[in-house]
Tab-separated table of C-alpha atoms in Angstrom:
chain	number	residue	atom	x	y	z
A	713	UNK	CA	0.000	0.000	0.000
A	714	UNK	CA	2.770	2.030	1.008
A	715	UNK	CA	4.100	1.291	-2.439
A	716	UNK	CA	1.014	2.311	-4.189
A	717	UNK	CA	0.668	5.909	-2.165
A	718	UNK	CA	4.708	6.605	-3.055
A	719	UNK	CA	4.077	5.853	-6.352
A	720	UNK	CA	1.059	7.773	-6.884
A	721	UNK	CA	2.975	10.670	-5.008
A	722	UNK	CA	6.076	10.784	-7.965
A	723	UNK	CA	3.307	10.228	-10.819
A	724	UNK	CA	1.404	13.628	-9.151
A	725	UNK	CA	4.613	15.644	-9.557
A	726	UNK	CA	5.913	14.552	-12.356
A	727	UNK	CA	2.768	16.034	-13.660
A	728	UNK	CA	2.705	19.282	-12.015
A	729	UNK	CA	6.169	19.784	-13.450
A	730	UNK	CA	5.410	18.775	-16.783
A	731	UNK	CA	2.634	21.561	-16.806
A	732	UNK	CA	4.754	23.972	-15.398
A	733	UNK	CA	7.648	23.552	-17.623
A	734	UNK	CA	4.701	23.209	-20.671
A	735	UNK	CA	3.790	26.998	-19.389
A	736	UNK	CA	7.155	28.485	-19.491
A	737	UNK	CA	7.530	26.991	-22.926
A	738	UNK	CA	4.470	28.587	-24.016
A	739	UNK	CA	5.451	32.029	-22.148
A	740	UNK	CA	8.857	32.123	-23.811
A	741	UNK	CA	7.182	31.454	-27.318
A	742	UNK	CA	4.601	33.718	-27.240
A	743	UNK	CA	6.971	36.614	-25.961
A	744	UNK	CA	9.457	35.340	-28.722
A	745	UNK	CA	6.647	35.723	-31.212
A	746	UNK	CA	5.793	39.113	-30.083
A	747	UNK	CA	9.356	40.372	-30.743
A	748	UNK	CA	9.745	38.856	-33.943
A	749	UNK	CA	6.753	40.568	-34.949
A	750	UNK	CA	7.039	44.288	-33.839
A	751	UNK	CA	10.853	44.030	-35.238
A	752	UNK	CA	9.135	42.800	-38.246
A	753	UNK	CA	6.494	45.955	-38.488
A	754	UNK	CA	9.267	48.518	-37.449
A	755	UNK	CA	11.542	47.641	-40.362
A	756	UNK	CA	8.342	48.091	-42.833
A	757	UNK	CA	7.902	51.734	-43.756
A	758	UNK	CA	4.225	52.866	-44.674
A	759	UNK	CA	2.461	52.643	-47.685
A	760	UNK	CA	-0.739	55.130	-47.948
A	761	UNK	CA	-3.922	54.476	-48.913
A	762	UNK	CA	-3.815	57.965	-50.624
A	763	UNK	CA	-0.874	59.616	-51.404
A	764	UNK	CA	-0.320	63.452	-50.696
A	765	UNK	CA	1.574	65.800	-52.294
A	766	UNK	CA	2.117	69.052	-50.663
A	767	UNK	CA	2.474	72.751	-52.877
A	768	UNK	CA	3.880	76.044	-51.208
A	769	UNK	CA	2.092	79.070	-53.148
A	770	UNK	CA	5.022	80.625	-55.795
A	771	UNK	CA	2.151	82.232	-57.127
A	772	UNK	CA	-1.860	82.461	-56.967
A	773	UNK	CA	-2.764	79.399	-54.686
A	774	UNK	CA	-5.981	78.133	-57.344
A	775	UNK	CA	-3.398	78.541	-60.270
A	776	UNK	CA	-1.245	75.889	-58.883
A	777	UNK	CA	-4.068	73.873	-57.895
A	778	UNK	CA	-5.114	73.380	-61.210
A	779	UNK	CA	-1.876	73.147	-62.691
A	780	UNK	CA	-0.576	69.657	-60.842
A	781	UNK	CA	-3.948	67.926	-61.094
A	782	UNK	CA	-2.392	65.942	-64.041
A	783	UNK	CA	0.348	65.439	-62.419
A	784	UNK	CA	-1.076	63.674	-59.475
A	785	UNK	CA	-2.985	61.835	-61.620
A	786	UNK	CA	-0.157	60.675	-63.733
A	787	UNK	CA	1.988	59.834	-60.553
A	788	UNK	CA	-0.913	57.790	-59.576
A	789	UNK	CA	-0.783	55.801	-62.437
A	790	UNK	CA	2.525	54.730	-62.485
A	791	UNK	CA	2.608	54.419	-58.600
A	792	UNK	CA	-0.677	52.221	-58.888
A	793	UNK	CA	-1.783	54.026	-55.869
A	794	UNK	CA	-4.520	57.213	-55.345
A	795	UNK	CA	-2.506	60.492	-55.587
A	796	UNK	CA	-3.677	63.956	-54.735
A	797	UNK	CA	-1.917	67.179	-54.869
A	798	UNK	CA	-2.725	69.971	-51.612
A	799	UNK	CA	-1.654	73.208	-51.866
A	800	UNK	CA	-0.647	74.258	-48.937
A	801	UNK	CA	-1.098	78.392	-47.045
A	802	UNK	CA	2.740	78.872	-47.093
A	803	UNK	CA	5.706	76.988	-46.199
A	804	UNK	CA	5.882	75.954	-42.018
A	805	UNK	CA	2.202	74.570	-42.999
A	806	UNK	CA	3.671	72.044	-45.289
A	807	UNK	CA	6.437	70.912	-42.942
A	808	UNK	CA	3.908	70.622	-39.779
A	809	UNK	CA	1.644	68.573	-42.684
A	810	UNK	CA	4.643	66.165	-43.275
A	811	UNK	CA	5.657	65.902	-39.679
A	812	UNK	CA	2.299	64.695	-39.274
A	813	UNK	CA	1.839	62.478	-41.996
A	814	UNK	CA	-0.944	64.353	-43.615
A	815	UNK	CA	0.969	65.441	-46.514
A	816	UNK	CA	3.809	62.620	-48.024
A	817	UNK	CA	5.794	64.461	-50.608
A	818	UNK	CA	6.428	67.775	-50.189
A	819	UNK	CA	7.507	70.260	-52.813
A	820	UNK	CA	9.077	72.145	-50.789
A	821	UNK	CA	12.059	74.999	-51.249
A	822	UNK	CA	15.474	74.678	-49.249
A	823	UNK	CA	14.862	76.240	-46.348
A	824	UNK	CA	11.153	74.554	-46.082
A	825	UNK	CA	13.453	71.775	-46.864
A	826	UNK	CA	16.002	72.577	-43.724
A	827	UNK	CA	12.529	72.899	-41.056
A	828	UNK	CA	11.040	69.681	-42.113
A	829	UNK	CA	14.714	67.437	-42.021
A	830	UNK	CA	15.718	69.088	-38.785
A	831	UNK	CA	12.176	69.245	-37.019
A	832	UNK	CA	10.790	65.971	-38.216
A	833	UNK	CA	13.304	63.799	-40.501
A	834	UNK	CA	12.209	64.604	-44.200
A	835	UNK	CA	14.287	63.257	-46.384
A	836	UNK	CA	15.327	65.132	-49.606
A	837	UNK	CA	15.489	62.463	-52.767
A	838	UNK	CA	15.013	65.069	-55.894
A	839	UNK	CA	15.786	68.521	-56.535
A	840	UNK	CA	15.110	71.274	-59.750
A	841	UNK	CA	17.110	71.934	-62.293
A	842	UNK	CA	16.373	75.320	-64.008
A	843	UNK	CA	18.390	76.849	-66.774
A	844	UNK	CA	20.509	73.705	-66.684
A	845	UNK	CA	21.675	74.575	-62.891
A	846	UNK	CA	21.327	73.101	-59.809
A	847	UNK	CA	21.134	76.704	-57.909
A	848	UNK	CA	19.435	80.136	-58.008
A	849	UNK	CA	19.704	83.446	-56.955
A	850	UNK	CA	17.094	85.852	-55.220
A	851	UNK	CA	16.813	89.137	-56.607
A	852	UNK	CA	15.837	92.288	-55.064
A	853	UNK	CA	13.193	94.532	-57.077
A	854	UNK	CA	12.017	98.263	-57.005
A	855	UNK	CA	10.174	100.447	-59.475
A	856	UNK	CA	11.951	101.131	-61.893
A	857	UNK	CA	11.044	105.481	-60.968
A	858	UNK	CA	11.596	104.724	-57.012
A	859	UNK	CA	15.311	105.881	-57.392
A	860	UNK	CA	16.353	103.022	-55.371
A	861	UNK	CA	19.710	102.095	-56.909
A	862	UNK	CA	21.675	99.943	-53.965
A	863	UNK	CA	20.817	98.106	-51.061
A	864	UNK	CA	21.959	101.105	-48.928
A	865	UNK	CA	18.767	103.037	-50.458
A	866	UNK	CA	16.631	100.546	-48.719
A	867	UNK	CA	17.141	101.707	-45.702
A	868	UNK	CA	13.790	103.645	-44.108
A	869	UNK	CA	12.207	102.087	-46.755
A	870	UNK	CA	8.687	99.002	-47.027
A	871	UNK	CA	10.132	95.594	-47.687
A	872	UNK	CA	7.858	93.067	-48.829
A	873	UNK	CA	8.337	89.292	-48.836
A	874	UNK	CA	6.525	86.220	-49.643
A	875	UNK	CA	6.913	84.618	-45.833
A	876	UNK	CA	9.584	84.253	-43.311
A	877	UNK	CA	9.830	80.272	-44.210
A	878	UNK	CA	10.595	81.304	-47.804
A	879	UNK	CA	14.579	80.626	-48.909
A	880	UNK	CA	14.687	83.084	-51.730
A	881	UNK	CA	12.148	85.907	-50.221
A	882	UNK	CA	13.136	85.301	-46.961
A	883	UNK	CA	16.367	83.669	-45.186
A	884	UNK	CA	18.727	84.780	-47.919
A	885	UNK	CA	18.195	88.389	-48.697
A	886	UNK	CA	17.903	88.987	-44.552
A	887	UNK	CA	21.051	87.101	-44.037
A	888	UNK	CA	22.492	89.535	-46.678
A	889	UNK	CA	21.529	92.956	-45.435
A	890	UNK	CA	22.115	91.431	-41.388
A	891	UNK	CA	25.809	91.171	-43.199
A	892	UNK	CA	26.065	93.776	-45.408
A	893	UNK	CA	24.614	96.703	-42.335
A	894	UNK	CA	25.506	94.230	-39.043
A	895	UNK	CA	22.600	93.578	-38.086
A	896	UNK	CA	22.671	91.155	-35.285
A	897	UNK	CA	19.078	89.826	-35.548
A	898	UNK	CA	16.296	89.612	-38.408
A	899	UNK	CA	14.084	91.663	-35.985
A	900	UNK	CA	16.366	94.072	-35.531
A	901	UNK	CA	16.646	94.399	-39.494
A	902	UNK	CA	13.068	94.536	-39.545
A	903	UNK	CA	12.488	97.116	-37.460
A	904	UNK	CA	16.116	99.157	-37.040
A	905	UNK	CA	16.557	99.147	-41.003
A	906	UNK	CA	13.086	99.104	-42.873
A	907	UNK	CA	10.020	101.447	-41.758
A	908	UNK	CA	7.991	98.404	-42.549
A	909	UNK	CA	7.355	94.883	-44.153
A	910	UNK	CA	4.525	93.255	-45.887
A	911	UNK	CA	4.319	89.373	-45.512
A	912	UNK	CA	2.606	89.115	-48.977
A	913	UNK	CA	2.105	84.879	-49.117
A	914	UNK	CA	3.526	84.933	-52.659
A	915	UNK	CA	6.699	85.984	-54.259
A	916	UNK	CA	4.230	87.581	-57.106
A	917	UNK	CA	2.003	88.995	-54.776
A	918	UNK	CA	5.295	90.938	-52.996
A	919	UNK	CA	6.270	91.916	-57.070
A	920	UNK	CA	2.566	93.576	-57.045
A	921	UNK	CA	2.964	95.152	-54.094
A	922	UNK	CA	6.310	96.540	-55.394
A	923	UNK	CA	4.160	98.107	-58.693
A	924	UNK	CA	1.358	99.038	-56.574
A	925	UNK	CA	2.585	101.552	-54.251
A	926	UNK	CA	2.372	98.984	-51.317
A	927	UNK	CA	5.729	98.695	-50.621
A	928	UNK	CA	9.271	100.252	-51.948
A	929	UNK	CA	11.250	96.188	-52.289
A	930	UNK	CA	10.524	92.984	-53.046
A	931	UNK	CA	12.957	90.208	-52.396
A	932	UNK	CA	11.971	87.343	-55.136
A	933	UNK	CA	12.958	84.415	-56.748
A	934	UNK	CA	14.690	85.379	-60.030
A	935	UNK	CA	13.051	86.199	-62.181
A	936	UNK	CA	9.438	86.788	-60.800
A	937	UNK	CA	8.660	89.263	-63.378
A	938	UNK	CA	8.424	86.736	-66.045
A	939	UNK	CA	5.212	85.420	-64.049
A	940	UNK	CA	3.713	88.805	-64.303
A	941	UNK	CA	3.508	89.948	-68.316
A	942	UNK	CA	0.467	88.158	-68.837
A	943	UNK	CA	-1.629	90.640	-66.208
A	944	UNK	CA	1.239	93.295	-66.321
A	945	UNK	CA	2.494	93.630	-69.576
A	946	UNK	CA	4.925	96.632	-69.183
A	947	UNK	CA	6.734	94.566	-66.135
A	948	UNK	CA	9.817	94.405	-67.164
A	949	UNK	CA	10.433	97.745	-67.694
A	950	UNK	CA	8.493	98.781	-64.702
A	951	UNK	CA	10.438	97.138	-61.924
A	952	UNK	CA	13.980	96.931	-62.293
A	953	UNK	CA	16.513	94.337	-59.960
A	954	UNK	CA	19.208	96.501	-58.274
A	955	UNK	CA	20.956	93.085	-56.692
A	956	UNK	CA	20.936	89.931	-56.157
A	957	UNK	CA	22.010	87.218	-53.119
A	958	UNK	CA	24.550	84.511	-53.358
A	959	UNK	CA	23.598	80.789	-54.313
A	960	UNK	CA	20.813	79.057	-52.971
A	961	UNK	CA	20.315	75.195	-53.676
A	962	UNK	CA	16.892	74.530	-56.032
A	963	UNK	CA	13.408	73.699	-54.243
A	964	UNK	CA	13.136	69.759	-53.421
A	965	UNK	CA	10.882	66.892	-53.780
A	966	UNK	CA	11.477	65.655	-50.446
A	967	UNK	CA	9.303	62.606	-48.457
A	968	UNK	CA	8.204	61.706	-44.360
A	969	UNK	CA	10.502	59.649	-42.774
A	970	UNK	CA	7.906	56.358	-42.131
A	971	UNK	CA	6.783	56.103	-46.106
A	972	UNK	CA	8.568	52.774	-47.258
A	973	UNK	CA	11.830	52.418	-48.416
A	974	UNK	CA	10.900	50.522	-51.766
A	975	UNK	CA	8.074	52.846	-52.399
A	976	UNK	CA	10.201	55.920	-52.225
A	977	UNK	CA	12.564	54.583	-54.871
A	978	UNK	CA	9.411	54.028	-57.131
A	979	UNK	CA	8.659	57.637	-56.212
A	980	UNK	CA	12.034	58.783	-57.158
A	981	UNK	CA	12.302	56.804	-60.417
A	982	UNK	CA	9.096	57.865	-61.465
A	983	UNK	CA	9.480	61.557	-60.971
A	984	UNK	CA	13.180	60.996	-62.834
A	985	UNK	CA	11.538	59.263	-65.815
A	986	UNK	CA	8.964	62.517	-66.361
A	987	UNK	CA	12.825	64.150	-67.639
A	988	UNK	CA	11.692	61.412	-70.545
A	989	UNK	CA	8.725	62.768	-70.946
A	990	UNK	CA	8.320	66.793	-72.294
A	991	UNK	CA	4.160	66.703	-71.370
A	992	UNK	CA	5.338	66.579	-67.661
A	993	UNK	CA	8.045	68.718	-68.012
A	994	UNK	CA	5.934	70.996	-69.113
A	995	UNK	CA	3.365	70.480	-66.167
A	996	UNK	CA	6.817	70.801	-63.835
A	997	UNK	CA	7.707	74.040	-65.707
A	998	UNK	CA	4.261	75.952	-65.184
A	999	UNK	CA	4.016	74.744	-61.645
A	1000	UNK	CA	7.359	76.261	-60.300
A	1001	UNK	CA	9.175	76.823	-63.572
A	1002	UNK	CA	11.309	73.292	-63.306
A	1003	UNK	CA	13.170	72.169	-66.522
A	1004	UNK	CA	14.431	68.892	-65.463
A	1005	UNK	CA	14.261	67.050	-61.940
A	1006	UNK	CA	17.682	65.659	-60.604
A	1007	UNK	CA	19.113	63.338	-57.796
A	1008	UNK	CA	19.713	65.261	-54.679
A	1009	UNK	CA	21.233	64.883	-50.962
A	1010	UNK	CA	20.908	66.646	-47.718
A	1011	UNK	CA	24.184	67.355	-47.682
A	1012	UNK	CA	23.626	69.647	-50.508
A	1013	UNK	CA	21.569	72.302	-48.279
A	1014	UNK	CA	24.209	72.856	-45.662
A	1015	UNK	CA	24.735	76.313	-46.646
A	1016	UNK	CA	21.086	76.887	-45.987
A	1017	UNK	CA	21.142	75.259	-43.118
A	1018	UNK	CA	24.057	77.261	-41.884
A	1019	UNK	CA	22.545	80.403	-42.764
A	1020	UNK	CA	19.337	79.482	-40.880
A	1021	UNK	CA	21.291	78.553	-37.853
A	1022	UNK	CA	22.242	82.382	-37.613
A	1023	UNK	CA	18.941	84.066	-36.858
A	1024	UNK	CA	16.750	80.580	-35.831
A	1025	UNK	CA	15.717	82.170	-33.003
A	1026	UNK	CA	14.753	86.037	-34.104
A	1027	UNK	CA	11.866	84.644	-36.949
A	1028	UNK	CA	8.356	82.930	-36.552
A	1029	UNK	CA	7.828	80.721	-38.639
Protein backbone atom coordinates (compact mmCIF):
# COMPACT_ATOMS: atom_id res chain seq x y z
CA UNK A 1 0.00 0.00 0.00
CA UNK A 2 2.77 2.03 1.01
CA UNK A 3 4.10 1.29 -2.44
CA UNK A 4 1.01 2.31 -4.19
CA UNK A 5 0.67 5.91 -2.17
CA UNK A 6 4.71 6.61 -3.05
CA UNK A 7 4.08 5.85 -6.35
CA UNK A 8 1.06 7.77 -6.88
CA UNK A 9 2.98 10.67 -5.01
CA UNK A 10 6.08 10.78 -7.97
CA UNK A 11 3.31 10.23 -10.82
CA UNK A 12 1.40 13.63 -9.15
CA UNK A 13 4.61 15.64 -9.56
CA UNK A 14 5.91 14.55 -12.36
CA UNK A 15 2.77 16.03 -13.66
CA UNK A 16 2.70 19.28 -12.02
CA UNK A 17 6.17 19.78 -13.45
CA UNK A 18 5.41 18.77 -16.78
CA UNK A 19 2.63 21.56 -16.81
CA UNK A 20 4.75 23.97 -15.40
CA UNK A 21 7.65 23.55 -17.62
CA UNK A 22 4.70 23.21 -20.67
CA UNK A 23 3.79 27.00 -19.39
CA UNK A 24 7.16 28.49 -19.49
CA UNK A 25 7.53 26.99 -22.93
CA UNK A 26 4.47 28.59 -24.02
CA UNK A 27 5.45 32.03 -22.15
CA UNK A 28 8.86 32.12 -23.81
CA UNK A 29 7.18 31.45 -27.32
CA UNK A 30 4.60 33.72 -27.24
CA UNK A 31 6.97 36.61 -25.96
CA UNK A 32 9.46 35.34 -28.72
CA UNK A 33 6.65 35.72 -31.21
CA UNK A 34 5.79 39.11 -30.08
CA UNK A 35 9.36 40.37 -30.74
CA UNK A 36 9.75 38.86 -33.94
CA UNK A 37 6.75 40.57 -34.95
CA UNK A 38 7.04 44.29 -33.84
CA UNK A 39 10.85 44.03 -35.24
CA UNK A 40 9.13 42.80 -38.25
CA UNK A 41 6.49 45.95 -38.49
CA UNK A 42 9.27 48.52 -37.45
CA UNK A 43 11.54 47.64 -40.36
CA UNK A 44 8.34 48.09 -42.83
CA UNK A 45 7.90 51.73 -43.76
CA UNK A 46 4.23 52.87 -44.67
CA UNK A 47 2.46 52.64 -47.68
CA UNK A 48 -0.74 55.13 -47.95
CA UNK A 49 -3.92 54.48 -48.91
CA UNK A 50 -3.81 57.97 -50.62
CA UNK A 51 -0.87 59.62 -51.40
CA UNK A 52 -0.32 63.45 -50.70
CA UNK A 53 1.57 65.80 -52.29
CA UNK A 54 2.12 69.05 -50.66
CA UNK A 55 2.47 72.75 -52.88
CA UNK A 56 3.88 76.04 -51.21
CA UNK A 57 2.09 79.07 -53.15
CA UNK A 58 5.02 80.62 -55.79
CA UNK A 59 2.15 82.23 -57.13
CA UNK A 60 -1.86 82.46 -56.97
CA UNK A 61 -2.76 79.40 -54.69
CA UNK A 62 -5.98 78.13 -57.34
CA UNK A 63 -3.40 78.54 -60.27
CA UNK A 64 -1.24 75.89 -58.88
CA UNK A 65 -4.07 73.87 -57.90
CA UNK A 66 -5.11 73.38 -61.21
CA UNK A 67 -1.88 73.15 -62.69
CA UNK A 68 -0.58 69.66 -60.84
CA UNK A 69 -3.95 67.93 -61.09
CA UNK A 70 -2.39 65.94 -64.04
CA UNK A 71 0.35 65.44 -62.42
CA UNK A 72 -1.08 63.67 -59.47
CA UNK A 73 -2.98 61.83 -61.62
CA UNK A 74 -0.16 60.68 -63.73
CA UNK A 75 1.99 59.83 -60.55
CA UNK A 76 -0.91 57.79 -59.58
CA UNK A 77 -0.78 55.80 -62.44
CA UNK A 78 2.53 54.73 -62.49
CA UNK A 79 2.61 54.42 -58.60
CA UNK A 80 -0.68 52.22 -58.89
CA UNK A 81 -1.78 54.03 -55.87
CA UNK A 82 -4.52 57.21 -55.34
CA UNK A 83 -2.51 60.49 -55.59
CA UNK A 84 -3.68 63.96 -54.73
CA UNK A 85 -1.92 67.18 -54.87
CA UNK A 86 -2.73 69.97 -51.61
CA UNK A 87 -1.65 73.21 -51.87
CA UNK A 88 -0.65 74.26 -48.94
CA UNK A 89 -1.10 78.39 -47.05
CA UNK A 90 2.74 78.87 -47.09
CA UNK A 91 5.71 76.99 -46.20
CA UNK A 92 5.88 75.95 -42.02
CA UNK A 93 2.20 74.57 -43.00
CA UNK A 94 3.67 72.04 -45.29
CA UNK A 95 6.44 70.91 -42.94
CA UNK A 96 3.91 70.62 -39.78
CA UNK A 97 1.64 68.57 -42.68
CA UNK A 98 4.64 66.16 -43.28
CA UNK A 99 5.66 65.90 -39.68
CA UNK A 100 2.30 64.70 -39.27
CA UNK A 101 1.84 62.48 -42.00
CA UNK A 102 -0.94 64.35 -43.61
CA UNK A 103 0.97 65.44 -46.51
CA UNK A 104 3.81 62.62 -48.02
CA UNK A 105 5.79 64.46 -50.61
CA UNK A 106 6.43 67.77 -50.19
CA UNK A 107 7.51 70.26 -52.81
CA UNK A 108 9.08 72.14 -50.79
CA UNK A 109 12.06 75.00 -51.25
CA UNK A 110 15.47 74.68 -49.25
CA UNK A 111 14.86 76.24 -46.35
CA UNK A 112 11.15 74.55 -46.08
CA UNK A 113 13.45 71.77 -46.86
CA UNK A 114 16.00 72.58 -43.72
CA UNK A 115 12.53 72.90 -41.06
CA UNK A 116 11.04 69.68 -42.11
CA UNK A 117 14.71 67.44 -42.02
CA UNK A 118 15.72 69.09 -38.78
CA UNK A 119 12.18 69.25 -37.02
CA UNK A 120 10.79 65.97 -38.22
CA UNK A 121 13.30 63.80 -40.50
CA UNK A 122 12.21 64.60 -44.20
CA UNK A 123 14.29 63.26 -46.38
CA UNK A 124 15.33 65.13 -49.61
CA UNK A 125 15.49 62.46 -52.77
CA UNK A 126 15.01 65.07 -55.89
CA UNK A 127 15.79 68.52 -56.53
CA UNK A 128 15.11 71.27 -59.75
CA UNK A 129 17.11 71.93 -62.29
CA UNK A 130 16.37 75.32 -64.01
CA UNK A 131 18.39 76.85 -66.77
CA UNK A 132 20.51 73.70 -66.68
CA UNK A 133 21.67 74.58 -62.89
CA UNK A 134 21.33 73.10 -59.81
CA UNK A 135 21.13 76.70 -57.91
CA UNK A 136 19.43 80.14 -58.01
CA UNK A 137 19.70 83.45 -56.96
CA UNK A 138 17.09 85.85 -55.22
CA UNK A 139 16.81 89.14 -56.61
CA UNK A 140 15.84 92.29 -55.06
CA UNK A 141 13.19 94.53 -57.08
CA UNK A 142 12.02 98.26 -57.00
CA UNK A 143 10.17 100.45 -59.47
CA UNK A 144 11.95 101.13 -61.89
CA UNK A 145 11.04 105.48 -60.97
CA UNK A 146 11.60 104.72 -57.01
CA UNK A 147 15.31 105.88 -57.39
CA UNK A 148 16.35 103.02 -55.37
CA UNK A 149 19.71 102.09 -56.91
CA UNK A 150 21.68 99.94 -53.96
CA UNK A 151 20.82 98.11 -51.06
CA UNK A 152 21.96 101.11 -48.93
CA UNK A 153 18.77 103.04 -50.46
CA UNK A 154 16.63 100.55 -48.72
CA UNK A 155 17.14 101.71 -45.70
CA UNK A 156 13.79 103.64 -44.11
CA UNK A 157 12.21 102.09 -46.75
CA UNK A 158 8.69 99.00 -47.03
CA UNK A 159 10.13 95.59 -47.69
CA UNK A 160 7.86 93.07 -48.83
CA UNK A 161 8.34 89.29 -48.84
CA UNK A 162 6.53 86.22 -49.64
CA UNK A 163 6.91 84.62 -45.83
CA UNK A 164 9.58 84.25 -43.31
CA UNK A 165 9.83 80.27 -44.21
CA UNK A 166 10.60 81.30 -47.80
CA UNK A 167 14.58 80.63 -48.91
CA UNK A 168 14.69 83.08 -51.73
CA UNK A 169 12.15 85.91 -50.22
CA UNK A 170 13.14 85.30 -46.96
CA UNK A 171 16.37 83.67 -45.19
CA UNK A 172 18.73 84.78 -47.92
CA UNK A 173 18.20 88.39 -48.70
CA UNK A 174 17.90 88.99 -44.55
CA UNK A 175 21.05 87.10 -44.04
CA UNK A 176 22.49 89.53 -46.68
CA UNK A 177 21.53 92.96 -45.43
CA UNK A 178 22.11 91.43 -41.39
CA UNK A 179 25.81 91.17 -43.20
CA UNK A 180 26.07 93.78 -45.41
CA UNK A 181 24.61 96.70 -42.34
CA UNK A 182 25.51 94.23 -39.04
CA UNK A 183 22.60 93.58 -38.09
CA UNK A 184 22.67 91.15 -35.29
CA UNK A 185 19.08 89.83 -35.55
CA UNK A 186 16.30 89.61 -38.41
CA UNK A 187 14.08 91.66 -35.99
CA UNK A 188 16.37 94.07 -35.53
CA UNK A 189 16.65 94.40 -39.49
CA UNK A 190 13.07 94.54 -39.55
CA UNK A 191 12.49 97.12 -37.46
CA UNK A 192 16.12 99.16 -37.04
CA UNK A 193 16.56 99.15 -41.00
CA UNK A 194 13.09 99.10 -42.87
CA UNK A 195 10.02 101.45 -41.76
CA UNK A 196 7.99 98.40 -42.55
CA UNK A 197 7.36 94.88 -44.15
CA UNK A 198 4.52 93.25 -45.89
CA UNK A 199 4.32 89.37 -45.51
CA UNK A 200 2.61 89.11 -48.98
CA UNK A 201 2.10 84.88 -49.12
CA UNK A 202 3.53 84.93 -52.66
CA UNK A 203 6.70 85.98 -54.26
CA UNK A 204 4.23 87.58 -57.11
CA UNK A 205 2.00 89.00 -54.78
CA UNK A 206 5.29 90.94 -53.00
CA UNK A 207 6.27 91.92 -57.07
CA UNK A 208 2.57 93.58 -57.05
CA UNK A 209 2.96 95.15 -54.09
CA UNK A 210 6.31 96.54 -55.39
CA UNK A 211 4.16 98.11 -58.69
CA UNK A 212 1.36 99.04 -56.57
CA UNK A 213 2.58 101.55 -54.25
CA UNK A 214 2.37 98.98 -51.32
CA UNK A 215 5.73 98.69 -50.62
CA UNK A 216 9.27 100.25 -51.95
CA UNK A 217 11.25 96.19 -52.29
CA UNK A 218 10.52 92.98 -53.05
CA UNK A 219 12.96 90.21 -52.40
CA UNK A 220 11.97 87.34 -55.14
CA UNK A 221 12.96 84.42 -56.75
CA UNK A 222 14.69 85.38 -60.03
CA UNK A 223 13.05 86.20 -62.18
CA UNK A 224 9.44 86.79 -60.80
CA UNK A 225 8.66 89.26 -63.38
CA UNK A 226 8.42 86.74 -66.05
CA UNK A 227 5.21 85.42 -64.05
CA UNK A 228 3.71 88.81 -64.30
CA UNK A 229 3.51 89.95 -68.32
CA UNK A 230 0.47 88.16 -68.84
CA UNK A 231 -1.63 90.64 -66.21
CA UNK A 232 1.24 93.30 -66.32
CA UNK A 233 2.49 93.63 -69.58
CA UNK A 234 4.92 96.63 -69.18
CA UNK A 235 6.73 94.57 -66.14
CA UNK A 236 9.82 94.40 -67.16
CA UNK A 237 10.43 97.75 -67.69
CA UNK A 238 8.49 98.78 -64.70
CA UNK A 239 10.44 97.14 -61.92
CA UNK A 240 13.98 96.93 -62.29
CA UNK A 241 16.51 94.34 -59.96
CA UNK A 242 19.21 96.50 -58.27
CA UNK A 243 20.96 93.09 -56.69
CA UNK A 244 20.94 89.93 -56.16
CA UNK A 245 22.01 87.22 -53.12
CA UNK A 246 24.55 84.51 -53.36
CA UNK A 247 23.60 80.79 -54.31
CA UNK A 248 20.81 79.06 -52.97
CA UNK A 249 20.32 75.20 -53.68
CA UNK A 250 16.89 74.53 -56.03
CA UNK A 251 13.41 73.70 -54.24
CA UNK A 252 13.14 69.76 -53.42
CA UNK A 253 10.88 66.89 -53.78
CA UNK A 254 11.48 65.65 -50.45
CA UNK A 255 9.30 62.61 -48.46
CA UNK A 256 8.20 61.71 -44.36
CA UNK A 257 10.50 59.65 -42.77
CA UNK A 258 7.91 56.36 -42.13
CA UNK A 259 6.78 56.10 -46.11
CA UNK A 260 8.57 52.77 -47.26
CA UNK A 261 11.83 52.42 -48.42
CA UNK A 262 10.90 50.52 -51.77
CA UNK A 263 8.07 52.85 -52.40
CA UNK A 264 10.20 55.92 -52.22
CA UNK A 265 12.56 54.58 -54.87
CA UNK A 266 9.41 54.03 -57.13
CA UNK A 267 8.66 57.64 -56.21
CA UNK A 268 12.03 58.78 -57.16
CA UNK A 269 12.30 56.80 -60.42
CA UNK A 270 9.10 57.87 -61.47
CA UNK A 271 9.48 61.56 -60.97
CA UNK A 272 13.18 61.00 -62.83
CA UNK A 273 11.54 59.26 -65.81
CA UNK A 274 8.96 62.52 -66.36
CA UNK A 275 12.82 64.15 -67.64
CA UNK A 276 11.69 61.41 -70.54
CA UNK A 277 8.72 62.77 -70.95
CA UNK A 278 8.32 66.79 -72.29
CA UNK A 279 4.16 66.70 -71.37
CA UNK A 280 5.34 66.58 -67.66
CA UNK A 281 8.04 68.72 -68.01
CA UNK A 282 5.93 71.00 -69.11
CA UNK A 283 3.37 70.48 -66.17
CA UNK A 284 6.82 70.80 -63.83
CA UNK A 285 7.71 74.04 -65.71
CA UNK A 286 4.26 75.95 -65.18
CA UNK A 287 4.02 74.74 -61.65
CA UNK A 288 7.36 76.26 -60.30
CA UNK A 289 9.17 76.82 -63.57
CA UNK A 290 11.31 73.29 -63.31
CA UNK A 291 13.17 72.17 -66.52
CA UNK A 292 14.43 68.89 -65.46
CA UNK A 293 14.26 67.05 -61.94
CA UNK A 294 17.68 65.66 -60.60
CA UNK A 295 19.11 63.34 -57.80
CA UNK A 296 19.71 65.26 -54.68
CA UNK A 297 21.23 64.88 -50.96
CA UNK A 298 20.91 66.65 -47.72
CA UNK A 299 24.18 67.36 -47.68
CA UNK A 300 23.63 69.65 -50.51
CA UNK A 301 21.57 72.30 -48.28
CA UNK A 302 24.21 72.86 -45.66
CA UNK A 303 24.74 76.31 -46.65
CA UNK A 304 21.09 76.89 -45.99
CA UNK A 305 21.14 75.26 -43.12
CA UNK A 306 24.06 77.26 -41.88
CA UNK A 307 22.55 80.40 -42.76
CA UNK A 308 19.34 79.48 -40.88
CA UNK A 309 21.29 78.55 -37.85
CA UNK A 310 22.24 82.38 -37.61
CA UNK A 311 18.94 84.07 -36.86
CA UNK A 312 16.75 80.58 -35.83
CA UNK A 313 15.72 82.17 -33.00
CA UNK A 314 14.75 86.04 -34.10
CA UNK A 315 11.87 84.64 -36.95
CA UNK A 316 8.36 82.93 -36.55
CA UNK A 317 7.83 80.72 -38.64
Amino acid sequence: MKKLYSLLLVLALAIVLAACGGSDDSDSGEESSNSNGDDSASSEGMIPDTLVMGFVPSQDSDTIANTVEPLADRLGEELGIEVQGEVMTNYNALVEAMGANQVHIGFIPAFGYVLANEQYDVEVILKSIRYGSGTYKAQYVVHTDSGIESLEDLEGKIWAYADQGSTSGYLFPANQLMEEFDYDTATELESDFFSATVQSGGHDNAAIAVLEGDADVATTFDDVRTELEEEYPTVMEDLTIIDYTDEIPNDTISVTKDLDAEFVQKIKDTFLSFNDDPEMIEIMNEVYNWDEIDEATDEEYQVVKDTYQKFKDNIEL
